[in-house]
PDB file of C-alpha atoms in Angstrom:
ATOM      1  CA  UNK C   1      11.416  17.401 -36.654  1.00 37.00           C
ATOM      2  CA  UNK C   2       8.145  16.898 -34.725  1.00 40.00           C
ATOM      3  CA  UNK C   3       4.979  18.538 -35.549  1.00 40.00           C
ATOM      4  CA  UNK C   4       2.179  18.963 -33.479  1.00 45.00           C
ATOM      5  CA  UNK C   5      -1.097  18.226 -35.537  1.00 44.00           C
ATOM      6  CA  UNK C   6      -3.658  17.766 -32.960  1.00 44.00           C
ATOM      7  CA  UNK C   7      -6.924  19.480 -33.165  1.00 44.00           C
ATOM      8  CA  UNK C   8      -8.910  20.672 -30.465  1.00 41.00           C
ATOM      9  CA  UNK C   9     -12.749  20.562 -30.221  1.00 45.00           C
ATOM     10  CA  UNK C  10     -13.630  22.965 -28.275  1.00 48.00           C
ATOM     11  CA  UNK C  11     -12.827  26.779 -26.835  1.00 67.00           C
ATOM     12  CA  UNK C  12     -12.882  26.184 -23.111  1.00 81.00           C
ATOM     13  CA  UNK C  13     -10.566  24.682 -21.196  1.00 87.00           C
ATOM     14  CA  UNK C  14     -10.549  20.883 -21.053  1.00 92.00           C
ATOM     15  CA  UNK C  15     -12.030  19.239 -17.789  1.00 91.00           C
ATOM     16  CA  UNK C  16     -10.158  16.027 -16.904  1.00 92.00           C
ATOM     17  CA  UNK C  17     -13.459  14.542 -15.664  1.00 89.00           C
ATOM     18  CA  UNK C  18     -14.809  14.271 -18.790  1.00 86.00           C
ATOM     19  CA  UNK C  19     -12.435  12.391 -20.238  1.00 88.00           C
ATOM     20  CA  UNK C  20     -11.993   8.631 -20.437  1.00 84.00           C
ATOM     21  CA  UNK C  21      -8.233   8.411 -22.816  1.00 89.00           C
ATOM     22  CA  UNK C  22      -5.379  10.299 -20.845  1.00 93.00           C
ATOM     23  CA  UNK C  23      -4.429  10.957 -24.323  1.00 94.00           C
ATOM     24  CA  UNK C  24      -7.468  12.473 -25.357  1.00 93.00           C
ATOM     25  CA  UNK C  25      -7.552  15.200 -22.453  1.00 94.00           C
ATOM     26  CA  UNK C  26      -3.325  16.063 -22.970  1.00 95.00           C
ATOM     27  CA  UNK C  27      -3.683  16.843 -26.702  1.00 94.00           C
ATOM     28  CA  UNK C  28      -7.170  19.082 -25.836  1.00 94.00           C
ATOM     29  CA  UNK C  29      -5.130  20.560 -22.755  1.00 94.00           C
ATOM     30  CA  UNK C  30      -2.200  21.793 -25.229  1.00 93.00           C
ATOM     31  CA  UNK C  31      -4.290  23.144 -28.067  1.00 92.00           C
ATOM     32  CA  UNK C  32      -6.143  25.593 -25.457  1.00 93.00           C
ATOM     33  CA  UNK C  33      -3.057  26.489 -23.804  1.00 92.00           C
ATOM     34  CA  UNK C  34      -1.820  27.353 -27.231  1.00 91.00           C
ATOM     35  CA  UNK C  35      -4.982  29.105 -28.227  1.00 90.00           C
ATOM     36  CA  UNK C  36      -3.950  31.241 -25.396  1.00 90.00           C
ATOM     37  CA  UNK C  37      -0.110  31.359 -24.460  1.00 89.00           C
ATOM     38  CA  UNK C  38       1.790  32.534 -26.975  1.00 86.00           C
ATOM     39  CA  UNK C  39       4.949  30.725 -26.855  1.00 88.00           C
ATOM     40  CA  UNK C  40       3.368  27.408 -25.392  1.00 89.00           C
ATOM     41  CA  UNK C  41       4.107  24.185 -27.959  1.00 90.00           C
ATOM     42  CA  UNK C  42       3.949  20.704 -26.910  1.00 89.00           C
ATOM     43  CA  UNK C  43       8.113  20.314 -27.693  1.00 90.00           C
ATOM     44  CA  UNK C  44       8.500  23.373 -24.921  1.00 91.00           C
ATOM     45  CA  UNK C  45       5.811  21.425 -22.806  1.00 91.00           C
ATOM     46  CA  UNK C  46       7.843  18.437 -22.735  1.00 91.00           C
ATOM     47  CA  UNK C  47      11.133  19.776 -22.351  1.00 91.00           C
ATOM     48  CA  UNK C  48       9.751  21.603 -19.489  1.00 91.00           C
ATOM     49  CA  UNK C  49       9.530  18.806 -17.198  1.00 91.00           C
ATOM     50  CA  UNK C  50      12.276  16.524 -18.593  1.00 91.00           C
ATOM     51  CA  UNK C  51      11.654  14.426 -21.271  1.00 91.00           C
ATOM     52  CA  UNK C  52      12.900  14.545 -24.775  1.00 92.00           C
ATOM     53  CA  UNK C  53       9.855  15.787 -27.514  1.00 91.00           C
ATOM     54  CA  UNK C  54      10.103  12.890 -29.795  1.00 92.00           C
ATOM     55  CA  UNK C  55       9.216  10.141 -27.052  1.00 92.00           C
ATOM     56  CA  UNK C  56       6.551  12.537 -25.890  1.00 90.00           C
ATOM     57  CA  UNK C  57       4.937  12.733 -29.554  1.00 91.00           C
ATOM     58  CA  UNK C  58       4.931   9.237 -29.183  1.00 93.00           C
ATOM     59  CA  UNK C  59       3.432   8.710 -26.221  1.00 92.00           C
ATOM     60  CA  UNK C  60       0.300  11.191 -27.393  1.00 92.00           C
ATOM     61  CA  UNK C  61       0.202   9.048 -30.368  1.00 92.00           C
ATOM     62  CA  UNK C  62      -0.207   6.030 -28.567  1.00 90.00           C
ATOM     63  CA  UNK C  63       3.239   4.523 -29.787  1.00 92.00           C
ATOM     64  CA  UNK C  64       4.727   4.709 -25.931  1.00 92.00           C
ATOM     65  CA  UNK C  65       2.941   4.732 -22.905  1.00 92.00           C
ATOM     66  CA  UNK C  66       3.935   6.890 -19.908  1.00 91.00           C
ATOM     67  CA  UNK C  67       5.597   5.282 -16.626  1.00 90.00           C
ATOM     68  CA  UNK C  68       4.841   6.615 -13.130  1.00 90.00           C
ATOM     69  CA  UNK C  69       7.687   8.722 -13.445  1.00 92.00           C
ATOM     70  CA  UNK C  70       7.072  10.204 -16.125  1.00 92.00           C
ATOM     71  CA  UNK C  71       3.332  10.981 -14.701  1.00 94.00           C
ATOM     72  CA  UNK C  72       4.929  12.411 -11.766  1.00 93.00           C
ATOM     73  CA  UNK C  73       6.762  14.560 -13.988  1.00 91.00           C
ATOM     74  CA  UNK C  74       3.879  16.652 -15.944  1.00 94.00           C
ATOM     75  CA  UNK C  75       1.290  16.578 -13.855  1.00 94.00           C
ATOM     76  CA  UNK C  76       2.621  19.443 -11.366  1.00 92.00           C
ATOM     77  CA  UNK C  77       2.928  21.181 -15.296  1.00 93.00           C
ATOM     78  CA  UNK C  78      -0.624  20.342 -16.429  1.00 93.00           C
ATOM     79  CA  UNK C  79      -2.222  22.561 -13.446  1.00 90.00           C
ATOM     80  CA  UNK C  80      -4.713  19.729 -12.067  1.00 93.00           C
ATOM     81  CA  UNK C  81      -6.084  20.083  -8.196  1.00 94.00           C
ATOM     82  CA  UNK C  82      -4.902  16.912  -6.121  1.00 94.00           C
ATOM     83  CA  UNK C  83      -8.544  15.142  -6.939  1.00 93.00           C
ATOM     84  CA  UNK C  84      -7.662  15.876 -10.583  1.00 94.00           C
ATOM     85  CA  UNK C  85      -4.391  14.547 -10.388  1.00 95.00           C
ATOM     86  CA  UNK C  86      -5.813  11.197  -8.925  1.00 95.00           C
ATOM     87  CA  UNK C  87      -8.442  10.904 -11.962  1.00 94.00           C
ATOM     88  CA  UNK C  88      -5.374  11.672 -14.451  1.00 96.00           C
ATOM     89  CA  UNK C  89      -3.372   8.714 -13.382  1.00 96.00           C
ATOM     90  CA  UNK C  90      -6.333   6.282 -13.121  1.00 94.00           C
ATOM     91  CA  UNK C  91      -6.898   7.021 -16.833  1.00 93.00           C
ATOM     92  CA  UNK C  92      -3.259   6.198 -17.440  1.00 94.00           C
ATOM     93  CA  UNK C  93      -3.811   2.847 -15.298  1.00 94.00           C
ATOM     94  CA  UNK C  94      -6.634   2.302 -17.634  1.00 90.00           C
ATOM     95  CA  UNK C  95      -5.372   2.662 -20.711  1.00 90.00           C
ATOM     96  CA  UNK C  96      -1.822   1.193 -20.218  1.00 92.00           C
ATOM     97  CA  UNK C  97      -1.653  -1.353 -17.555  1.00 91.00           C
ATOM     98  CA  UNK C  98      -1.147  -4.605 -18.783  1.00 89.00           C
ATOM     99  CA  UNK C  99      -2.915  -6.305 -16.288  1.00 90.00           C
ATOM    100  CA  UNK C 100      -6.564  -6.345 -16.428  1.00 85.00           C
ATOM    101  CA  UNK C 101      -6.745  -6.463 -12.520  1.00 88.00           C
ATOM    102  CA  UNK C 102      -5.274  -3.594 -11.819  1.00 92.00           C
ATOM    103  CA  UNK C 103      -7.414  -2.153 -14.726  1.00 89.00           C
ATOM    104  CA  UNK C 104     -10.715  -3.060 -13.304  1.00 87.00           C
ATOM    105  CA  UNK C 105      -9.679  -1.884 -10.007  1.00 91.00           C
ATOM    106  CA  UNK C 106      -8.860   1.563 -11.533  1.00 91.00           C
ATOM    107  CA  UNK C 107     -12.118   1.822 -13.537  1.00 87.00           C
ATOM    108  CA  UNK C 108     -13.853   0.760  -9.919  1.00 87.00           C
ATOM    109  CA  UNK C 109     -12.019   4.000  -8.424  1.00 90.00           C
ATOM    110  CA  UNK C 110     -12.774   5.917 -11.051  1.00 88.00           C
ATOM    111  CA  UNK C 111     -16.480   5.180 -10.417  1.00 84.00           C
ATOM    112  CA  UNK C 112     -16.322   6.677  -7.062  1.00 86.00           C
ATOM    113  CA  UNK C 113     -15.632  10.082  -8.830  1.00 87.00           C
ATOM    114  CA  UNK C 114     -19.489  11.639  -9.214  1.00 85.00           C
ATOM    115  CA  UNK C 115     -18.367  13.551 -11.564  1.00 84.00           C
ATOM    116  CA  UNK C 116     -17.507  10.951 -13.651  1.00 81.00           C
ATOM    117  CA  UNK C 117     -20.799   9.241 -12.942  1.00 80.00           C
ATOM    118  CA  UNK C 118     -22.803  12.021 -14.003  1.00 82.00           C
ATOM    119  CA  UNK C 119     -21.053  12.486 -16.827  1.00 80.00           C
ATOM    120  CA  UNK C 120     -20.833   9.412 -18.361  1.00 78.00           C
ATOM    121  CA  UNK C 121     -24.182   7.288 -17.382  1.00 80.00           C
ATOM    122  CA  UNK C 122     -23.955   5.251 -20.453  1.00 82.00           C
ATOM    123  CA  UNK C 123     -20.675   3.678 -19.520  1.00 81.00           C
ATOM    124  CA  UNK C 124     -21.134   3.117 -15.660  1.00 81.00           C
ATOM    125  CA  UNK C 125     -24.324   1.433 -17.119  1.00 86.00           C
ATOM    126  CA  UNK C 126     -22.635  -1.104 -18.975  1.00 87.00           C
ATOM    127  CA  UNK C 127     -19.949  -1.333 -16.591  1.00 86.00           C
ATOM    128  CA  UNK C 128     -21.989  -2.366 -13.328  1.00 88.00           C
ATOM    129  CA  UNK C 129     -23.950  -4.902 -15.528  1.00 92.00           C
ATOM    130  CA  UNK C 130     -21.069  -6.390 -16.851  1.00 91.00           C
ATOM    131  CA  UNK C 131     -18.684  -6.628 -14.080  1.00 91.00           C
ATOM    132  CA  UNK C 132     -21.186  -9.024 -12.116  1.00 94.00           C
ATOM    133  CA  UNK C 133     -22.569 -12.125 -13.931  1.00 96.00           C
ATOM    134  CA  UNK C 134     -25.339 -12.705 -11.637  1.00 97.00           C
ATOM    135  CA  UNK C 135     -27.054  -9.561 -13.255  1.00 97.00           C
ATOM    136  CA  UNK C 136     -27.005 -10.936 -16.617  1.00 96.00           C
ATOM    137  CA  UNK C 137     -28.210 -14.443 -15.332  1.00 96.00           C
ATOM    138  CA  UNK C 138     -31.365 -12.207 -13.397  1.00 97.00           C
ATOM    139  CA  UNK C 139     -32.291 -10.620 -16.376  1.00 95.00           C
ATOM    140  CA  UNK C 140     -32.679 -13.263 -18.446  1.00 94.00           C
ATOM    141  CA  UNK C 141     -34.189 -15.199 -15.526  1.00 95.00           C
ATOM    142  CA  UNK C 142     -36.893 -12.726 -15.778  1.00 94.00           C
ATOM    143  CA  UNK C 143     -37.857 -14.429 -18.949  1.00 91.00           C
ATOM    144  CA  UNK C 144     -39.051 -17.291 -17.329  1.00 92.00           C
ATOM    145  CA  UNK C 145     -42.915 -18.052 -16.546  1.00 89.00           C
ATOM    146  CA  UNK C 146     -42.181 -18.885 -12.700  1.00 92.00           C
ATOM    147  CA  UNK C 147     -40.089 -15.490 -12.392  1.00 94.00           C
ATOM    148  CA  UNK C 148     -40.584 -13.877  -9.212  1.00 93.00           C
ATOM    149  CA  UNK C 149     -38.602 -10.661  -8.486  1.00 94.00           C
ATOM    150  CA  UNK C 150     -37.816 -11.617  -4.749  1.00 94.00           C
ATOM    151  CA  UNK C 151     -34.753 -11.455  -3.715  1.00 96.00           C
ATOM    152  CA  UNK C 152     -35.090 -15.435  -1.740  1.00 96.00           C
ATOM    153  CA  UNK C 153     -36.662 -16.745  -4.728  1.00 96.00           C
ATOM    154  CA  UNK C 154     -34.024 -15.816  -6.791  1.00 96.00           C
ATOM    155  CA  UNK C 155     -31.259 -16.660  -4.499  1.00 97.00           C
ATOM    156  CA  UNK C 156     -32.485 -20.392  -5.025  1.00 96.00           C
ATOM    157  CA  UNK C 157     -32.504 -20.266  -8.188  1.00 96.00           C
ATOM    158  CA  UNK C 158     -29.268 -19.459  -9.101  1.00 96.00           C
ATOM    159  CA  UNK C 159     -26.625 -22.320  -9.126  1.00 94.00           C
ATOM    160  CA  UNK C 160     -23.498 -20.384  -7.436  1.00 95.00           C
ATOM    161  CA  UNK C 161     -24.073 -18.332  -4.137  1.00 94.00           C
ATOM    162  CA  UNK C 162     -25.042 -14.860  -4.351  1.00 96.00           C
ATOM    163  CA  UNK C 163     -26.048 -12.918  -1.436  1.00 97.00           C
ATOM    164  CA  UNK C 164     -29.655 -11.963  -0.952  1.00 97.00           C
ATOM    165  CA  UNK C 165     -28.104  -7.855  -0.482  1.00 97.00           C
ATOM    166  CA  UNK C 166     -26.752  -8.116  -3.691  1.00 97.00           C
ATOM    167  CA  UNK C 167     -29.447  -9.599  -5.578  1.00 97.00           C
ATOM    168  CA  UNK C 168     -31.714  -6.742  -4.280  1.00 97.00           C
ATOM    169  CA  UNK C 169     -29.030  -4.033  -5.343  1.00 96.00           C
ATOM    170  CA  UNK C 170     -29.313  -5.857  -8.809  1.00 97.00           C
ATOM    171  CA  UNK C 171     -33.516  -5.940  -8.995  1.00 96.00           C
ATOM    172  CA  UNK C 172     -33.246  -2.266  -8.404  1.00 95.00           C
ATOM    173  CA  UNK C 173     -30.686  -1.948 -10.995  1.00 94.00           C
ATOM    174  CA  UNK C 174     -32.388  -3.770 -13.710  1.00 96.00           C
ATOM    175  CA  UNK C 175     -35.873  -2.386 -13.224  1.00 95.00           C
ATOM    176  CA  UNK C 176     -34.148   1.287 -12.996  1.00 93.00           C
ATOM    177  CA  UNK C 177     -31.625   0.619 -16.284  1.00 92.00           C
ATOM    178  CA  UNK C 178     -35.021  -0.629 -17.821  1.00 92.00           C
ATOM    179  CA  UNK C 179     -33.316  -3.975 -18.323  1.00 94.00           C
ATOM    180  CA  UNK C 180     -36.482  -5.647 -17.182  1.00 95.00           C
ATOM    181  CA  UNK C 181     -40.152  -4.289 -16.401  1.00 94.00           C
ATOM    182  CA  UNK C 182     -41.948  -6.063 -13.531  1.00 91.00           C
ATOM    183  CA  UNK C 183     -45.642  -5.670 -14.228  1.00 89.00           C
ATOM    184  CA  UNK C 184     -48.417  -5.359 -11.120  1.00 88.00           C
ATOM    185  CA  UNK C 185     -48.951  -8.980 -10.913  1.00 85.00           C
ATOM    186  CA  UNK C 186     -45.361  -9.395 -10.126  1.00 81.00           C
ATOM    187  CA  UNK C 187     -44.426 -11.312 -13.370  1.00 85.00           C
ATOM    188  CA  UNK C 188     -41.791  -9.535 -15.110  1.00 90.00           C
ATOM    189  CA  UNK C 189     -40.901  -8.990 -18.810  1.00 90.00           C
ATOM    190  CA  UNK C 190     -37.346  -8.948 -20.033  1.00 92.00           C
ATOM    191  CA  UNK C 191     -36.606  -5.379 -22.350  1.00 90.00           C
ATOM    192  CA  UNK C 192     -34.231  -6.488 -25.405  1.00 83.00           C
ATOM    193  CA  UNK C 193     -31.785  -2.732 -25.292  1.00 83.00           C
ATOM    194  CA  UNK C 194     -28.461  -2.361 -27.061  1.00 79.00           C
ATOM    195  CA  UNK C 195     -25.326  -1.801 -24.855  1.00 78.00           C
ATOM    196  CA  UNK C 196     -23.879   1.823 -25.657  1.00 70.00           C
ATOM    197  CA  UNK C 197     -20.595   2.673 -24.548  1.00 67.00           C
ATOM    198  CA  UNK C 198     -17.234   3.958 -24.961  1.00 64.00           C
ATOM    199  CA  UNK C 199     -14.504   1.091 -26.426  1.00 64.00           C
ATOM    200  CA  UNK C 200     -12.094   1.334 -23.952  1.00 69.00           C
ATOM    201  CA  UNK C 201     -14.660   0.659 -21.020  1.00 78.00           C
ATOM    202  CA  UNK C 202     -17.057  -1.684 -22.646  1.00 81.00           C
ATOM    203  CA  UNK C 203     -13.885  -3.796 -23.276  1.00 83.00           C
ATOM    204  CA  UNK C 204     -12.504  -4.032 -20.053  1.00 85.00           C
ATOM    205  CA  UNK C 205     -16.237  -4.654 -18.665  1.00 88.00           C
ATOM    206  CA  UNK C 206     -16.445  -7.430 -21.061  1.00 89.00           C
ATOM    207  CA  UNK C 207     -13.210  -9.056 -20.356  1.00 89.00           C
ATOM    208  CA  UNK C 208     -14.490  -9.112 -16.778  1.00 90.00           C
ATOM    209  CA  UNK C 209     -17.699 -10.781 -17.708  1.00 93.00           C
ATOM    210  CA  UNK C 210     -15.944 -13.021 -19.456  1.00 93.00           C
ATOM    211  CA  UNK C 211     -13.497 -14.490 -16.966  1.00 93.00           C
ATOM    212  CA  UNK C 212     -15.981 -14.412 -14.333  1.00 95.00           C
ATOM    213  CA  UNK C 213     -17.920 -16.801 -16.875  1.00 95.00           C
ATOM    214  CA  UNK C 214     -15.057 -19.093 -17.348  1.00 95.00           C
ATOM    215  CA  UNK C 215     -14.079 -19.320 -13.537  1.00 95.00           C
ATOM    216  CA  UNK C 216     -17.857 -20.478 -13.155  1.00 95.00           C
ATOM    217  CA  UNK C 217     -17.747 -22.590 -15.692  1.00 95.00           C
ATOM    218  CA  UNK C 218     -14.695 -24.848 -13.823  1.00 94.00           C
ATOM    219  CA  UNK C 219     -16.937 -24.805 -10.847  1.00 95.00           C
ATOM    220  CA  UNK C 220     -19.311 -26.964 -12.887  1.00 94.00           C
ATOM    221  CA  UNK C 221     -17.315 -29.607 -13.899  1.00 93.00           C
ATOM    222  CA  UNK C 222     -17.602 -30.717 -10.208  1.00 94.00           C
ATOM    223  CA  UNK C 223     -20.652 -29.017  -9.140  1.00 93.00           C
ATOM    224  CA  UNK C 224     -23.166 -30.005 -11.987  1.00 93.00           C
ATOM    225  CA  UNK C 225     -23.922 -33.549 -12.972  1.00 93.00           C
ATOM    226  CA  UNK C 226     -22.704 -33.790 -16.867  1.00 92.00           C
ATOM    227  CA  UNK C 227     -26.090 -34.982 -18.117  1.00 93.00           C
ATOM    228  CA  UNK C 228     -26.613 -30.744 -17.425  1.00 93.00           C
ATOM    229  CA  UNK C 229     -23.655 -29.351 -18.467  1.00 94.00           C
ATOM    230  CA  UNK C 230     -21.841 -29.738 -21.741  1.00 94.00           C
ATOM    231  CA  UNK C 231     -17.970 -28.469 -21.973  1.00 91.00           C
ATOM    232  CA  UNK C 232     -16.311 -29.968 -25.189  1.00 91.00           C
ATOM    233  CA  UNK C 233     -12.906 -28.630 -26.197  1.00 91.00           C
ATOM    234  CA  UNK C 234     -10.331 -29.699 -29.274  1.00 92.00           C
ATOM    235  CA  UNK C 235      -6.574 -28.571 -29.168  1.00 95.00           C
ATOM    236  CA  UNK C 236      -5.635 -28.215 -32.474  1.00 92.00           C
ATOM    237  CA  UNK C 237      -2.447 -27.836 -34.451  1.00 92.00           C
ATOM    238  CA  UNK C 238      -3.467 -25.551 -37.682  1.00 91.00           C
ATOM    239  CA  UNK C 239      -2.248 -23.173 -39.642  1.00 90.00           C
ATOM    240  CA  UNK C 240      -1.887 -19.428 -37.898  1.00 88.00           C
ATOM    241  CA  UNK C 241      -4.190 -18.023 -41.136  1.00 89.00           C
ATOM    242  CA  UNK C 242      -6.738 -20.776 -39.848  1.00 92.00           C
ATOM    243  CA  UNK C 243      -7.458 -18.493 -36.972  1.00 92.00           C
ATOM    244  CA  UNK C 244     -10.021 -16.745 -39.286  1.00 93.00           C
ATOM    245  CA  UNK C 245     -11.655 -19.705 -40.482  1.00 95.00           C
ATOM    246  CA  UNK C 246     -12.277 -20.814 -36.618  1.00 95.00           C
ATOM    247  CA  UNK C 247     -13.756 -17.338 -35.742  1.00 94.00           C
ATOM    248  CA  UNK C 248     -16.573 -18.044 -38.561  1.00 96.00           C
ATOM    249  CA  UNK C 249     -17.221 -21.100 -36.940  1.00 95.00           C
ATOM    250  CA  UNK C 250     -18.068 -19.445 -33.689  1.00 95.00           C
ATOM    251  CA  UNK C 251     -19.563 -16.673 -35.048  1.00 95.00           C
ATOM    252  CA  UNK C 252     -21.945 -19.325 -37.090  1.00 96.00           C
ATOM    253  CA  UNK C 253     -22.682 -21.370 -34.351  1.00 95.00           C
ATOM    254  CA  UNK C 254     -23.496 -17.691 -31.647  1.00 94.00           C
ATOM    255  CA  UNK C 255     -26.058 -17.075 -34.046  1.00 94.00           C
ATOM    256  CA  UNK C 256     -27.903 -20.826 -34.560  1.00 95.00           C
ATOM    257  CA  UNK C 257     -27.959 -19.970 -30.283  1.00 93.00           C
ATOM    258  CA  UNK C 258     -29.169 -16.894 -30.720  1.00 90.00           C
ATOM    259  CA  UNK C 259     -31.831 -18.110 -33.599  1.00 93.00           C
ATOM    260  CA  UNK C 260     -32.591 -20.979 -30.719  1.00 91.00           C
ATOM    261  CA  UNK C 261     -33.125 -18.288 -27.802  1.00 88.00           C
ATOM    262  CA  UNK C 262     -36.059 -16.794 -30.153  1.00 85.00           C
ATOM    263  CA  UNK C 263     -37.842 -20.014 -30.631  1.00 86.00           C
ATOM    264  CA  UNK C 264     -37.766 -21.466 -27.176  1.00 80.00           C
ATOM    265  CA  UNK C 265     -41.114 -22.620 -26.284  1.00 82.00           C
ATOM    266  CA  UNK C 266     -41.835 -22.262 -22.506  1.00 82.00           C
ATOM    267  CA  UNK C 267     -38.266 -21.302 -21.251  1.00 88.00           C
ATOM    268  CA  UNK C 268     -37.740 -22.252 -17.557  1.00 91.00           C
ATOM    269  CA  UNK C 269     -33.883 -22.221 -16.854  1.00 93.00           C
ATOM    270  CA  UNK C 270     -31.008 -19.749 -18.022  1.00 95.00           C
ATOM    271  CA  UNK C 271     -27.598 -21.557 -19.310  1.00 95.00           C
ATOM    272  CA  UNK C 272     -24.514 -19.149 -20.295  1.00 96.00           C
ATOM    273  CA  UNK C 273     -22.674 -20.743 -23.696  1.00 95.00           C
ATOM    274  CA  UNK C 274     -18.939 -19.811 -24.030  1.00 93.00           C
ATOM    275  CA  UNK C 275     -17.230 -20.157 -27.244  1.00 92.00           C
ATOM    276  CA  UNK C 276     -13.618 -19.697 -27.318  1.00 92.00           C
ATOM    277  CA  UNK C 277     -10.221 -19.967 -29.378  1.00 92.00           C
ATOM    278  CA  UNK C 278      -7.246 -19.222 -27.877  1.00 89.00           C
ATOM    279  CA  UNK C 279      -3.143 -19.976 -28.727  1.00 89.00           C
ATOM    280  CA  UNK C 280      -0.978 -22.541 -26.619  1.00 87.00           C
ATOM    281  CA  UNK C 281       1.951 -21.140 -28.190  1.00 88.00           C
ATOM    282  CA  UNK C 282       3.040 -17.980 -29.164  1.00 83.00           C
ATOM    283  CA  UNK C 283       2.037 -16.352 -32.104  1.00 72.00           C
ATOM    284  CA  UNK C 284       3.613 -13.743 -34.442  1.00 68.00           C
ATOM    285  CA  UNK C 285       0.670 -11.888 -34.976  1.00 61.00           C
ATOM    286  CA  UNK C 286       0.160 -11.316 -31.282  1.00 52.00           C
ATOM    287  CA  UNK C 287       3.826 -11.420 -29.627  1.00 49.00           C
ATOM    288  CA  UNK C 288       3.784  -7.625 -29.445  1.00 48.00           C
ATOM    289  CA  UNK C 289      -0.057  -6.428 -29.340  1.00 53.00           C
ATOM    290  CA  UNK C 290      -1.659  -5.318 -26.545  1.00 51.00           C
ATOM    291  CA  UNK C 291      -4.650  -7.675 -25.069  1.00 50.00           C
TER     292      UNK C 291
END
């Protein structure tokens, strides 16, 4: 027998744009409908538009995921306007999709929503410096003596092609996020501020970062003489269990970069270090988890 143990938060209705987990907004949506109609139930819900109450239980547990069908099915149930409707399924995209392109794409839609925007600063924040690497690079760029916050000079001083447009749109960003402070003399000071944001987002933001990173960094083998660039790599054949042991030797070395970062005398150029593991083969421990 299923049993519906979900507790809502609050006495008003749920508003879908205030939501970032599908999940999230269909177990708030039931408890107020049941605060309300008397012979509503989440088993009645789902055998109202087709689908059997167990895999439903499921899928709000986060056990199943729905398919476009099955979103085609309750959302004519769950009472959204057409706008609301379009938010609902780019949530599902979000949290579901196996592919992390169509995942950005769907968090890049989602942004349009102003709604969205205005309630959830904090996460399109992260998001928009995240997404693009060359607003990382300009912020710490800013920590540089020779730093000006022109649009030209910076364009020359980054190593991959960025368009002057863009670097403007980032200035503006920085300065506004308070990710850097340009003083009166034009020199500019870098602001050290903790990312907040929601898992889900601040994930998929730094997955982005992350292959945008690596795609740059195959552009160097052939673009930067090696006397600048350093890209070492061992393929191993360990132990599975040995996965742990080469996480605390990344972890170890991020933070002898990190300790370097705070000593640097003079700093004049701004270098991105990646430090990855990944399988060749198949694990057990990861056949069946999502990524």
């Amino acid at each position: 027998m299923e049993v519906d143990t979900y507790t809502s938060h609050s006495a008003k209705a749920p508003v879908v744009y205030e939501y970032h987990d599908y999940r999230a907004y269909l177990k708030d949506h039931f408890n107020f409908r049941k605060s309300r109609e008397r012979d509503f139930s989440t088993r009645a819900f789902a055998k109202s538009v087709g689908l059997t109450p167990p895999y439903f239980t499921m899928v709000l547990n986060g056990r199943r995921s729905l398919s476009s069908t099955t979103i085609e099915k309750i959302l004519p149930a769950l009472e959204l306007t057409p706008a609301e409707q379009s938010y609902f399924k780019l949530l599902c995209v979000i949290a579901d999709s196996s592919s992390q392109e169509e995942r950005v794409q769907a968090l890049n839609k989602l942004q349009n929503f102003s709604t969205y925007r205005k309630n959830n600063p904090e996460e399109f924040e992260v998001y928009r410096y995240l997404t693009k690497w060359f607003y990382v690079a300009i912020k710490e760029l800013a920590a540089t003596k020779e730093f000006k916050p022109d649009p030209a000079w910076i364009q020359n001083q980054l190593a991959y092609k960025v368009a002057p447009a863009e670097i403007r749109r980032a200035l503006e960003f920085l300065e506004e996020q308070k990710f850097i402070k340009v003083k009166p003399d034009g020199s500019a000071e870098v602001v050290r501020k903790t990312l907040s944001c929601k898992d889900g987002v601040f994930q998929l933001a730094l997955r982005e970062f992350h292959q945008q990173m690596l795609r740059l960094a195959g552009e160097a083998m052939t673009s930067v003489h090696h006397s600048r660039r350093s890209i070492l790599g061992e393929t191993l054949c360990v132990s599975e269990r040995d996965f742990e042991k080469i996480h605390e030797i990344l972890e170890r070395s991020a933070r002898e970069l990190i300790a370097l970062e705070k000593t640097a005398a003079g700093p004049d150029a701004v270098y991105h270090v990646t430090l990855a593991a990944f399988p060749l083969t198949k694990t057990r421990r990861t056949e069946n988890e999502n990524v």
